[in-house]
């Protein structure tokens, strides 16, 4: 009997140890799998403070112009280009596309009223549990009216968004603060993407645009993250065409030898969501010209 | 002086023999000792194919965690091209290269899981209270 009791006591101790171990492991796992995220508004304030310190004398809002905010020579050349902007043709073509009626007699204005709606995007759709960008909304509109969606790298969708961006110039970026669990998750995914090193060259987006912003990479200055989303689509001299923000994301990824994601992929939409939120308060100024 | 010449003449054949021996040894060193196992020996289509499949597996794993490298894809493409052209040694070599790059990208993905969060500027102290501290000069979000 006493032997059994002793055995029972020993078993109980072993069980206690196992339970304690499991609880410790669970708590450790919980702690290590849930990083201590700062809230979106704290991120935005921190970014603004970072660039105020990094670029003293340059108002944060000036970063809507990218490197032209602090590179005087490049700014002069850019302003010269703006006299006869190369994106003008794309805007005109976008206007034509915008006004072509769908087969059911409706048109884009049934979805986007007068077209000056850029500041409403991106947003987090709670029902669909995903980030909705302007390009996604354009294709949603087409589907609603029985039209085939446009490929996201097509000239037509880029021109349509260039026209909408042009009509929306001067609107202030004002993305609603992500509050639901799923909206916060999308925001944090975008934030994680921005700060994660990737590609064989082992660079994160924020290696260049936060930590090294203002420095030169070969002959080019590195722009600040704030304002990165304000001026798209943009005419890039390198592309000799107007292209989308996601095309630029892909190119950045390729430059560090990372495999890029598809335009309008969940990854790039979350990234756009994060970048746009931290740019809240800056004016929209697309389409723009960039090297 | 004459003594020196005699010494040189005596040692010259030995030096020549040694040099020739070393040279021949270097030339006849088996290739499989040169750390290029995968590109020597009886390389067959199936051996090269196995190497490509293994590399593809690693690359797919890196894609699944969102950290695929374009350089790994390029090496895989080169391996497939060489395989199709019948150059199996080159195909295996390129596949090995792709596998190494893909493994490195997986290490990167793992290392980045916790590291990225430390790379953001920290909120200035006293400026943030709660989660809604937008500048009053700026419009409220919609």
Short mmCIF file of N, CA and C in Angstrom, two decimals, chain A residues 10 14 37 40 45 47 64 98 107 110 116 131 151 159 163 186 232-233 250 261:
data_model
loop_
_atom_site.label_atom_id
_atom_site.label_comp_id
_atom_site.label_asym_id
_atom_site.label_seq_id
_atom_site.Cartn_x
_atom_site.Cartn_y
_atom_site.Cartn_z
N UNK A 10 4.97 9.93 -6.65
CA UNK A 10 6.01 10.18 -7.66
C UNK A 10 5.38 10.50 -9.00
N UNK A 14 5.62 13.86 -11.26
CA UNK A 14 6.02 13.84 -12.67
C UNK A 14 4.96 14.57 -13.51
N UNK A 37 3.81 44.65 -31.27
CA UNK A 37 3.59 45.66 -32.31
C UNK A 37 3.24 46.99 -31.68
N UNK A 40 -0.73 51.42 -35.21
CA UNK A 40 -0.52 52.16 -36.46
C UNK A 40 -0.25 53.65 -36.24
N UNK A 45 3.45 58.36 -36.13
CA UNK A 45 4.12 59.44 -35.38
C UNK A 45 5.63 59.20 -35.34
N UNK A 47 7.44 57.58 -37.49
CA UNK A 47 8.00 57.83 -38.82
C UNK A 47 8.17 59.33 -39.05
N UNK A 64 6.19 64.22 -50.17
CA UNK A 64 5.28 63.75 -51.24
C UNK A 64 6.00 63.82 -52.59
N UNK A 98 -12.46 56.02 -69.10
CA UNK A 98 -13.41 56.24 -68.01
C UNK A 98 -14.82 56.50 -68.55
N UNK A 107 -21.28 53.01 -66.65
CA UNK A 107 -19.89 53.37 -66.90
C UNK A 107 -19.17 53.47 -65.55
N UNK A 110 -20.62 55.27 -62.59
CA UNK A 110 -21.60 54.63 -61.70
C UNK A 110 -20.94 54.07 -60.45
N UNK A 116 -12.96 61.59 -58.74
CA UNK A 116 -11.99 62.12 -57.77
C UNK A 116 -12.09 61.34 -56.46
N UNK A 131 -7.62 44.01 -48.14
CA UNK A 131 -7.38 45.40 -48.50
C UNK A 131 -7.87 45.64 -49.92
N UNK A 151 -6.23 42.97 -66.83
CA UNK A 151 -4.97 42.53 -66.21
C UNK A 151 -4.34 43.72 -65.48
N UNK A 159 -3.84 53.63 -67.01
CA UNK A 159 -4.31 54.93 -67.49
C UNK A 159 -5.57 55.38 -66.75
N UNK A 163 -5.82 58.78 -64.50
CA UNK A 163 -6.87 59.80 -64.64
C UNK A 163 -7.53 60.08 -63.29
N UNK A 186 -3.68 42.80 -41.39
CA UNK A 186 -3.26 43.18 -42.74
C UNK A 186 -2.22 44.31 -42.67
N UNK A 232 1.30 58.04 -57.24
CA UNK A 232 1.20 56.98 -58.25
C UNK A 232 -0.18 56.95 -58.88
N UNK A 233 -0.27 56.48 -60.12
CA UNK A 233 0.79 55.97 -60.97
C UNK A 233 1.74 57.09 -61.39
N UNK A 250 7.55 45.70 -57.29
CA UNK A 250 8.15 44.51 -57.90
C UNK A 250 9.57 44.80 -58.35
N UNK A 261 6.41 39.72 -56.19
CA UNK A 261 5.04 39.20 -56.12
C UNK A 261 4.23 39.80 -57.27
#
